[in-house]
């Protein structure tokens, strides 16, 4: 029995139970002599082309070597063995991949070097069962993206389809037919998920992304919870050369067409201007030792559209029941705001609608028997006015907003055995009042303000040529708030309290918040804190590589869900009968 428990403990320890340096890659290979025999004890040294960071190991008795935990980028592999000429080859390490460099040594002095330049062929995984694809730095910078969202490039992979709903969970794509919320998101090897929506936690500028790997099938247990796919993003770092970018992208509505609904109702198209601008800059603070990189991006969207809605005519309110009149003129009158500066439009539907229009419309089934009180009103009495008003609206360039997105990173080569990097991400989004909810009544337009932060520190230490350890500390704080407008909270009046009912295809709006969606409510949102401490160790023994580690997660979600949070009033209680809406 004791032996069984001991075996279980060993299996747990020597399994890929932590994130296992998923943002890094490794170089491995075989060293042979001209006859094909293996060369044991050869010294393998890899040098980062951009930072001159070095790592070393020796081949085992089978002539094999492995150097895990290497940051994505270009590396030079140098092989030295007694009695052989030196061997040198350049190779590119990608996120979460294993690059193979097999060196065939030639007889010669140590001063003679054989240099091999890789041909840049497509990456073929011959080491694991994983099915994945790397989106490279060149693809990120050169492929067109409408909104400069790096996660939009997931679409170029196979086995993905765009999320059909507006939920935008995961990265907005279904992978292998799984729900989009089944996708795990990693940023520099740590979780980057909004746990409330199962979407992206911290957005990052396109110019801050080095590359990312999309894993669609057969990924290892080190990637954690995902059942659909994994998107692992690695951010850029500074190098020994200064490099940067500056840009502005502008889109306007000048070349766009009006919407079908607006054309059908004689409403002119909305106009929008979208400006997206920013910079990136990185380089050395101390050559070969300390590096910095920063990328910031601003987004300004200004757009408006004319929307139409229906409001109760003042004459109908005056002819309504005492309870209905009290909603507008009673004790809660101080909660009711006046109308905006609206234009009353008469369209093909014949609005403004009168009592006679409603009685003649078979949709509502109102007559002297079913709606006796309503039918007794003068036939020419106005009941519903159709109004048109301008609101901040996604007219094609995105929701009107002010957005700042920033990622800053510091890399420090403490020694040839220890490297440290820290990364801070900051994102604020302010959606203008009227983007979350708009109303023809003044004071009820609402927007949203998001403030997200992501902090990470990673320390890698090489204890020997066969033992590597990496420790990480990550903290995310995501704060979303959909607040009130200028009016205080009060019961919102509806024609009925289950679903919004309109007239002639348009919704009827009464004063109050969420006037078109009974059951929704604001304020909505709040902070979400996520902390992660992880430690991974990679031990290479002979032909085998053992990975073990663990992590501690801290989650505190104080986000309030704004459903049925506020009082609801309704004119009709029996929502199965449309005529009940006109009997109050």
XYZ file of C-alpha atoms in Angstrom:
584
model
C 0.000 0.000 0.000
C 2.816 2.386 0.878
C 4.531 1.654 -2.438
C 1.309 2.545 -4.297
C 1.057 5.909 -2.573
C 4.736 6.555 -3.266
C 4.225 5.820 -6.973
C 1.282 8.208 -7.131
C 3.320 11.002 -5.513
C 6.174 10.483 -7.999
C 3.789 10.600 -10.946
C 2.256 13.854 -9.693
C 5.601 15.512 -9.094
C 7.113 14.499 -12.412
C 4.225 15.595 -14.593
C 3.623 18.807 -16.492
C 1.183 20.122 -13.921
C 2.230 23.755 -14.089
C 2.421 26.163 -17.002
C 5.876 24.753 -17.775
C 7.329 27.851 -19.437
C 4.745 27.754 -22.207
C 5.824 31.167 -23.510
C 9.353 29.918 -24.151
C 10.858 27.396 -26.542
C 13.834 25.085 -26.595
C 16.662 23.902 -28.832
C 17.596 20.255 -28.958
C 19.507 17.958 -31.253
C 22.082 15.290 -31.928
C 25.831 15.670 -32.527
C 27.583 13.102 -34.752
C 30.974 12.676 -36.410
C 31.566 12.274 -40.184
C 30.821 8.528 -39.957
C 27.523 9.077 -38.177
C 28.717 7.951 -34.761
C 27.500 10.028 -31.826
C 29.780 12.547 -30.143
C 29.482 12.557 -26.361
C 30.715 15.445 -24.215
C 30.465 18.072 -26.955
C 29.895 21.596 -25.625
C 26.754 23.283 -26.910
C 26.466 27.051 -26.493
C 23.458 29.064 -27.676
C 23.659 32.846 -27.990
C 20.739 35.204 -28.463
C 21.286 37.244 -31.606
C 19.339 40.227 -30.213
C 20.583 40.275 -26.592
C 23.745 38.122 -26.520
C 22.246 36.029 -23.718
C 24.082 32.693 -23.493
C 23.198 29.186 -22.308
C 25.419 26.109 -22.373
C 25.177 22.355 -21.976
C 27.023 19.197 -23.066
C 25.879 16.211 -25.068
C 25.110 13.004 -23.181
C 26.474 9.525 -23.890
C 24.031 9.270 -26.809
C 25.252 12.532 -28.353
C 22.005 14.312 -27.541
C 21.418 17.677 -25.896
C 18.497 19.904 -24.892
C 18.313 23.560 -23.860
C 14.791 24.484 -22.667
C 13.442 27.822 -21.435
C 14.710 29.995 -24.297
C 12.864 33.198 -25.126
C 11.403 33.420 -28.662
C 13.794 34.934 -31.162
C 16.883 34.180 -33.243
C 19.658 32.119 -31.630
C 23.104 31.016 -32.749
C 24.009 27.428 -31.863
C 27.723 26.742 -31.449
C 29.071 23.189 -31.088
C 32.647 22.417 -29.966
C 34.318 19.037 -29.465
C 37.945 17.977 -29.164
C 39.419 16.936 -32.498
C 36.609 18.463 -34.552
C 36.126 21.773 -36.292
C 33.656 24.095 -34.670
C 30.057 24.014 -35.885
C 27.730 27.016 -35.956
C 24.088 27.324 -37.042
C 21.413 29.986 -36.653
C 17.898 28.951 -35.676
C 14.644 30.691 -34.768
C 12.935 29.712 -31.525
C 9.158 30.197 -31.436
C 6.625 30.230 -28.604
C 6.240 26.804 -26.984
C 8.204 25.012 -29.742
C 11.185 22.707 -29.977
C 13.754 23.658 -32.601
C 16.082 20.871 -33.742
C 19.714 21.527 -34.614
C 21.589 18.348 -35.485
C 25.295 18.972 -35.925
C 27.439 16.741 -38.126
C 30.996 17.523 -37.109
C 33.982 17.481 -39.464
C 37.541 16.652 -38.566
C 39.700 19.730 -38.111
C 41.214 22.144 -35.645
C 39.162 24.150 -33.201
C 40.012 27.324 -35.123
C 38.173 26.006 -38.189
C 34.439 26.691 -38.121
C 31.630 25.283 -40.219
C 28.738 27.727 -40.436
C 25.275 26.602 -41.511
C 22.419 28.993 -42.230
C 18.944 27.546 -41.800
C 16.732 27.669 -44.847
C 13.707 29.114 -43.040
C 11.436 26.184 -43.886
C 7.987 25.872 -42.348
C 8.017 24.561 -38.796
C 7.193 20.840 -38.582
C 6.590 19.336 -35.156
C 8.220 15.907 -34.933
C 8.604 15.870 -31.148
C 5.073 15.905 -29.706
C 1.508 15.053 -30.708
C 0.506 18.714 -30.457
C -1.279 20.363 -33.404
C -0.502 24.081 -33.459
C 0.420 27.056 -35.571
C 2.683 30.020 -34.904
C 1.597 33.492 -35.979
C 4.971 35.140 -36.501
C 6.117 38.704 -35.958
C 6.144 39.244 -39.737
C 2.538 38.060 -40.061
C 1.440 40.203 -37.124
C 2.993 43.338 -38.605
C 2.057 42.750 -42.251
C -1.317 41.009 -42.340
C -4.257 43.468 -42.395
C -6.451 43.682 -39.307
C -9.455 45.978 -39.335
C -9.208 46.908 -35.647
C -5.486 46.107 -35.041
C -6.521 43.397 -32.603
C -3.783 40.710 -32.583
C -6.296 38.038 -31.557
C -8.139 38.574 -34.853
C -5.262 36.708 -36.542
C -6.497 33.495 -34.950
C -8.739 33.379 -38.023
C -5.833 32.344 -40.270
C -5.491 28.987 -38.516
C -7.366 25.837 -39.478
C -10.245 24.330 -37.491
C -11.568 27.714 -36.361
C -14.834 29.511 -37.052
C -16.019 32.943 -36.001
C -18.207 33.149 -32.910
C -21.768 33.615 -34.239
C -23.043 35.488 -31.182
C -22.097 38.880 -29.777
C -20.802 37.358 -26.538
C -17.172 37.570 -27.746
C -15.951 34.932 -25.336
C -12.465 33.541 -25.724
C -10.964 35.405 -28.679
C -14.229 35.439 -30.629
C -13.571 32.152 -32.442
C -14.714 28.572 -31.928
C -11.833 26.106 -32.125
C -12.465 22.527 -33.237
C -16.199 23.056 -32.871
C -15.882 23.825 -29.156
C -17.445 26.852 -27.520
C -15.359 29.991 -27.736
C -15.330 30.164 -23.917
C -13.394 26.864 -23.918
C -10.283 28.679 -25.213
C -7.517 29.397 -22.718
C -5.544 32.641 -23.098
C -1.956 33.071 -21.961
C 0.120 36.252 -21.906
C 3.826 35.565 -21.441
C 2.897 32.148 -20.067
C 0.381 33.372 -17.462
C -3.399 33.378 -17.462
C -4.985 36.347 -19.230
C -8.707 35.572 -18.945
C -11.623 37.672 -17.790
C -13.188 34.994 -15.613
C -16.588 36.707 -15.604
C -17.011 36.649 -19.376
C -14.409 33.976 -20.305
C -12.948 36.539 -22.735
C -9.615 38.331 -23.073
C -8.544 39.906 -19.797
C -5.833 42.417 -20.718
C -5.793 43.692 -24.291
C -2.332 44.473 -25.720
C -1.293 46.687 -28.653
C -0.508 44.881 -31.889
C 3.009 46.355 -31.970
C 3.796 44.879 -28.534
C 3.302 41.263 -29.649
C 6.409 39.256 -30.601
C 4.379 36.288 -31.813
C 1.766 33.868 -30.572
C 0.995 30.181 -30.874
C -2.486 28.822 -31.450
C -2.761 25.230 -30.232
C -5.827 23.517 -31.632
C -5.406 19.872 -30.645
C -3.574 17.389 -28.428
C -1.978 19.989 -26.167
C -0.272 18.825 -23.008
C -1.529 19.076 -19.451
C 0.787 22.019 -18.760
C -1.724 24.277 -20.514
C -4.400 23.741 -17.891
C -8.136 24.111 -18.209
C -8.739 24.513 -21.962
C -10.879 22.020 -23.876
C -11.125 23.978 -27.136
C -7.729 25.525 -27.787
C -4.925 27.638 -26.347
C -3.693 31.040 -27.526
C -0.260 31.780 -26.048
C 0.975 35.338 -26.673
C 4.559 36.486 -26.104
C 5.311 40.203 -25.812
C 8.311 41.925 -27.358
C 11.429 42.836 -25.428
C 14.223 45.293 -26.018
C 17.434 44.284 -27.782
C 20.956 45.640 -28.240
C 19.681 47.790 -31.109
C 17.162 50.570 -30.757
C 14.011 49.896 -32.713
C 10.502 51.328 -32.777
C 7.482 52.400 -34.767
C 4.963 55.233 -34.980
C 1.643 55.065 -36.781
C -1.855 56.385 -37.261
C -4.762 54.570 -38.886
C -7.887 56.493 -39.842
C -11.245 55.227 -41.074
C -14.292 57.355 -41.858
C -17.848 56.801 -43.024
C -17.300 58.711 -46.284
C -17.070 55.494 -48.289
C -19.668 53.443 -46.409
C -23.318 52.805 -47.232
C -26.396 53.360 -45.086
C -27.946 50.437 -43.211
C -30.911 48.537 -44.570
C -33.081 49.509 -41.595
C -32.308 53.211 -41.960
C -33.039 53.113 -45.669
C -36.328 51.340 -45.032
C -37.410 54.038 -42.595
C -36.075 57.056 -44.467
C -33.393 57.783 -41.856
C -30.027 59.150 -43.079
C -26.886 57.113 -42.392
C -24.776 57.693 -39.323
C -21.314 59.122 -39.594
C -18.156 57.931 -37.893
C -14.458 58.701 -37.580
C -12.027 56.167 -36.152
C -8.472 57.216 -35.275
C -6.025 54.622 -33.965
C -2.510 55.862 -33.306
C 0.483 54.983 -31.198
C 4.150 54.051 -30.989
C 6.567 51.383 -29.861
C 10.175 51.841 -28.804
C 12.795 49.553 -27.318
C 16.522 49.159 -26.903
C 19.369 48.709 -24.453
C 19.858 50.485 -21.143
C 23.098 48.577 -20.562
C 24.359 46.643 -23.578
C 24.022 42.863 -23.235
C 22.607 43.396 -19.749
C 19.467 45.538 -19.365
C 16.803 46.185 -21.999
C 13.501 48.064 -22.200
C 10.474 48.068 -24.491
C 7.298 50.140 -24.437
C 4.259 50.212 -26.718
C 1.280 52.560 -26.347
C -1.805 52.929 -28.484
C -4.739 55.335 -28.360
C -8.130 54.839 -29.964
C -10.687 57.600 -30.581
C -14.029 56.679 -32.129
C -16.634 59.336 -32.780
C -19.854 58.292 -34.438
C -23.549 58.954 -34.203
C -26.628 57.532 -35.805
C -30.249 58.527 -35.967
C -32.470 56.050 -34.185
C -36.223 55.962 -33.987
C -38.451 55.048 -31.077
C -42.019 55.496 -29.936
C -43.127 57.530 -26.944
C -46.585 57.990 -25.417
C -48.356 61.134 -26.574
C -49.201 63.597 -23.806
C -52.887 63.415 -24.817
C -52.933 59.653 -24.234
C -51.221 60.084 -20.846
C -53.905 62.600 -19.855
C -56.641 60.091 -20.830
C -54.966 57.156 -19.018
C -55.694 55.784 -15.573
C -54.712 57.643 -12.438
C -51.869 55.188 -11.794
C -50.380 55.820 -15.206
C -50.685 59.588 -14.851
C -49.010 59.365 -11.458
C -45.945 57.894 -13.108
C -45.462 61.172 -14.989
C -47.044 63.722 -12.647
C -47.353 62.053 -9.246
C -44.966 61.819 -6.285
C -42.147 60.454 -8.431
C -42.361 63.266 -10.967
C -38.954 64.503 -9.794
C -37.441 61.301 -11.178
C -38.871 61.857 -14.632
C -36.874 63.945 -17.073
C -38.218 65.859 -19.995
C -37.807 64.790 -23.575
C -34.670 65.503 -25.505
C -34.750 67.861 -28.438
C -36.563 65.401 -30.688
C -37.921 65.517 -34.160
C -41.339 63.926 -34.573
C -41.432 62.062 -37.851
C -44.421 60.763 -39.761
C -43.432 57.703 -41.754
C -45.217 55.232 -44.002
C -46.640 53.578 -40.892
C -48.971 56.576 -40.450
C -47.521 57.686 -37.127
C -48.264 59.557 -34.961
C -50.796 56.873 -34.206
C -54.302 57.759 -33.035
C -56.956 55.734 -31.255
C -58.490 55.092 -34.661
C -55.195 53.713 -36.020
C -54.883 51.255 -33.140
C -58.510 50.077 -33.421
C -58.054 49.520 -37.153
C -54.871 47.482 -36.712
C -55.765 43.757 -36.413
C -52.413 43.051 -34.752
C -53.690 44.421 -31.451
C -57.233 43.043 -31.586
C -58.729 46.138 -29.952
C -62.419 46.916 -30.365
C -65.337 48.081 -28.285
C -65.577 44.633 -26.679
C -61.932 43.830 -25.987
C -60.783 47.399 -25.188
C -63.940 49.189 -24.065
C -62.218 52.062 -22.261
C -59.750 52.639 -25.072
C -62.429 52.445 -27.773
C -64.457 55.052 -25.943
C -61.708 57.640 -26.483
C -61.973 60.035 -29.463
C -60.766 58.347 -32.640
C -58.505 61.284 -33.420
C -56.800 61.277 -30.002
C -52.980 60.852 -30.487
C -51.670 57.762 -28.715
C -48.089 57.195 -29.850
C -45.559 59.583 -31.373
C -42.639 58.277 -33.377
C -39.490 60.276 -32.774
C -36.007 60.351 -34.259
C -32.932 61.369 -32.290
C -29.150 61.149 -32.599
C -27.133 58.966 -30.209
C -23.527 57.741 -29.947
C -23.729 54.594 -31.996
C -21.551 52.005 -33.714
C -22.061 53.236 -37.247
C -19.253 51.048 -38.603
C -16.116 52.129 -36.751
C -16.870 50.610 -33.351
C -18.654 51.983 -30.307
C -17.797 55.656 -29.592
C -14.974 55.547 -27.075
C -11.656 56.805 -25.749
C -9.150 53.979 -25.336
C -5.556 53.801 -24.066
C -3.584 50.564 -24.294
C -0.022 50.302 -23.010
C 2.529 47.522 -22.437
C 5.958 48.165 -20.888
C 8.640 45.543 -20.336
C 12.103 45.357 -18.745
C 14.551 42.453 -19.331
C 17.621 41.986 -17.133
C 20.444 39.485 -17.666
C 21.602 39.298 -14.070
C 24.259 36.722 -14.941
C 24.911 33.974 -17.460
C 22.721 31.756 -15.274
C 19.920 34.107 -14.182
C 17.546 36.235 -16.260
C 14.660 38.382 -15.040
C 11.914 40.191 -16.867
C 8.979 42.276 -15.716
C 5.975 43.385 -17.740
C 3.164 45.824 -16.966
C 0.016 46.220 -19.040
C -2.481 49.035 -18.651
C -5.760 49.512 -20.505
C -8.560 52.068 -20.070
C -11.735 52.220 -22.137
C -14.402 54.896 -21.789
C -17.526 54.283 -23.862
C -19.469 57.515 -24.308
C -22.884 58.008 -22.661
C -25.516 56.482 -24.901
C -23.410 53.547 -26.110
C -24.613 51.083 -23.462
C -28.165 52.410 -23.319
C -29.844 55.381 -24.959
C -33.224 56.936 -24.378
C -35.387 59.618 -26.000
C -35.805 60.980 -22.459
C -33.053 63.239 -21.129
C -30.719 61.988 -18.392
C -30.904 58.248 -19.032
C -28.044 57.759 -21.499
C -25.381 55.478 -20.041
C -21.834 54.452 -21.005
C -19.063 52.326 -19.553
C -15.604 52.781 -18.055
C -13.052 49.959 -17.912
C -9.682 50.088 -16.181
C -7.537 46.948 -16.496
C -4.026 46.235 -15.245
C -1.706 43.253 -15.646
C 1.613 42.804 -13.842
C 4.131 39.969 -14.226
C 7.635 39.184 -12.922
C 9.532 36.125 -14.168
C 12.868 34.769 -12.888
C 14.749 31.981 -14.683
C 17.817 30.324 -13.173
C 20.060 27.613 -14.605
C 21.437 25.471 -11.765
C 23.394 23.214 -14.126
C 23.452 22.201 -17.750
C 20.595 19.789 -17.003
C 18.487 21.695 -14.451
C 16.456 24.863 -15.132
C 13.926 26.602 -12.896
C 11.495 29.441 -13.641
C 9.335 31.243 -11.085
C 6.570 33.725 -11.908
C 4.323 36.132 -10.088
C 1.297 37.529 -11.928
C -1.451 39.886 -10.799
C -4.414 41.039 -12.899
C -7.038 43.579 -11.911
C -9.936 44.023 -14.300
C -12.462 46.700 -13.409
C -15.578 47.300 -15.491
C -18.372 49.692 -14.551
C -21.564 50.600 -16.356
C -22.831 53.493 -14.243
C -25.893 55.694 -14.173
C -26.639 58.754 -16.254
C -27.571 62.099 -14.716
C -30.910 60.820 -13.430
C -31.290 58.857 -10.180
C -32.591 55.310 -10.133
C -36.358 54.852 -10.258
C -38.821 52.238 -11.526
C -38.931 52.008 -15.299
C -42.357 51.745 -16.904
C -43.053 49.198 -19.650
C -46.093 48.169 -21.612
C -45.551 44.779 -20.009
C -42.813 43.521 -17.706
C -41.545 40.469 -19.600
C -40.623 41.705 -23.058
C -40.619 45.057 -24.764
C -43.609 45.585 -27.042
C -43.760 48.207 -29.754
C -46.038 49.588 -32.387
C -45.493 49.352 -36.154
C -42.160 47.607 -35.628
C -40.644 50.171 -33.235
C -40.155 50.005 -29.468
C -42.137 52.159 -27.048
C -39.927 54.015 -24.564
C -40.984 55.407 -21.188
C -38.682 57.387 -18.860
C -36.208 55.217 -17.002
C -33.080 53.115 -17.390
C -33.001 50.066 -19.698
C -36.302 51.225 -21.159
C -36.132 48.726 -24.024
C -35.022 45.639 -22.051
C -37.085 44.625 -18.989
C -34.891 42.692 -16.558
C -31.648 44.486 -17.380
C -30.421 47.000 -14.855
C -27.514 49.228 -13.908
C -25.146 49.906 -12.211
C -23.359 46.807 -13.500
C -19.777 45.666 -13.014
C -17.042 45.875 -10.436
C -13.441 44.727 -9.901
C -12.003 41.279 -10.517
C -8.648 40.389 -8.943
C -6.556 37.459 -10.117
C -3.214 36.417 -8.655
C -0.941 33.601 -9.791
C 2.310 32.264 -8.369
C 3.937 29.423 -10.297
C 7.217 27.558 -10.247
C 8.433 25.203 -12.999
C 11.494 22.972 -13.081
C 12.904 21.135 -16.086
C 15.344 18.297 -15.457
C 17.154 16.608 -18.349
C 18.471 13.109 -17.758
C 19.893 11.202 -20.696
C 17.246 10.945 -23.391
C 14.468 11.980 -21.014
C 13.181 15.348 -19.873
C 11.185 15.664 -16.663
C 8.996 18.671 -15.931
C 7.412 19.324 -12.570
C 6.121 22.277 -10.616
C 3.010 23.849 -9.220
C 1.009 27.022 -8.994
C -1.182 28.932 -6.579
C -4.192 30.871 -7.888
C -6.063 33.631 -6.100
C -9.416 34.797 -7.509
C -11.674 37.472 -6.076
C -14.579 38.512 -8.282
C -16.679 41.384 -6.928
C -18.523 42.017 -10.158
C -22.258 42.546 -9.758
C -24.611 41.185 -12.391
C -27.254 43.804 -13.182
C -30.283 41.594 -13.782
C -33.594 42.513 -12.096
C -31.644 44.867 -9.865
C -34.251 47.627 -9.987
C -38.023 47.931 -9.766
C -40.184 47.434 -12.850
C -43.652 48.851 -13.521
C -45.975 47.672 -16.290
C -49.210 48.913 -17.833
C -50.408 45.451 -18.783
C -50.135 42.309 -16.656
C -51.472 39.743 -19.131
C -48.789 39.841 -21.778
C -50.509 37.113 -23.811
C -53.079 39.607 -25.026
C -51.841 42.582 -26.973
C -54.999 44.589 -26.365
C -54.177 44.744 -22.658
C -51.511 47.317 -23.482
C -54.180 49.813 -24.479
C -56.610 49.268 -21.605
C -54.635 51.060 -18.945
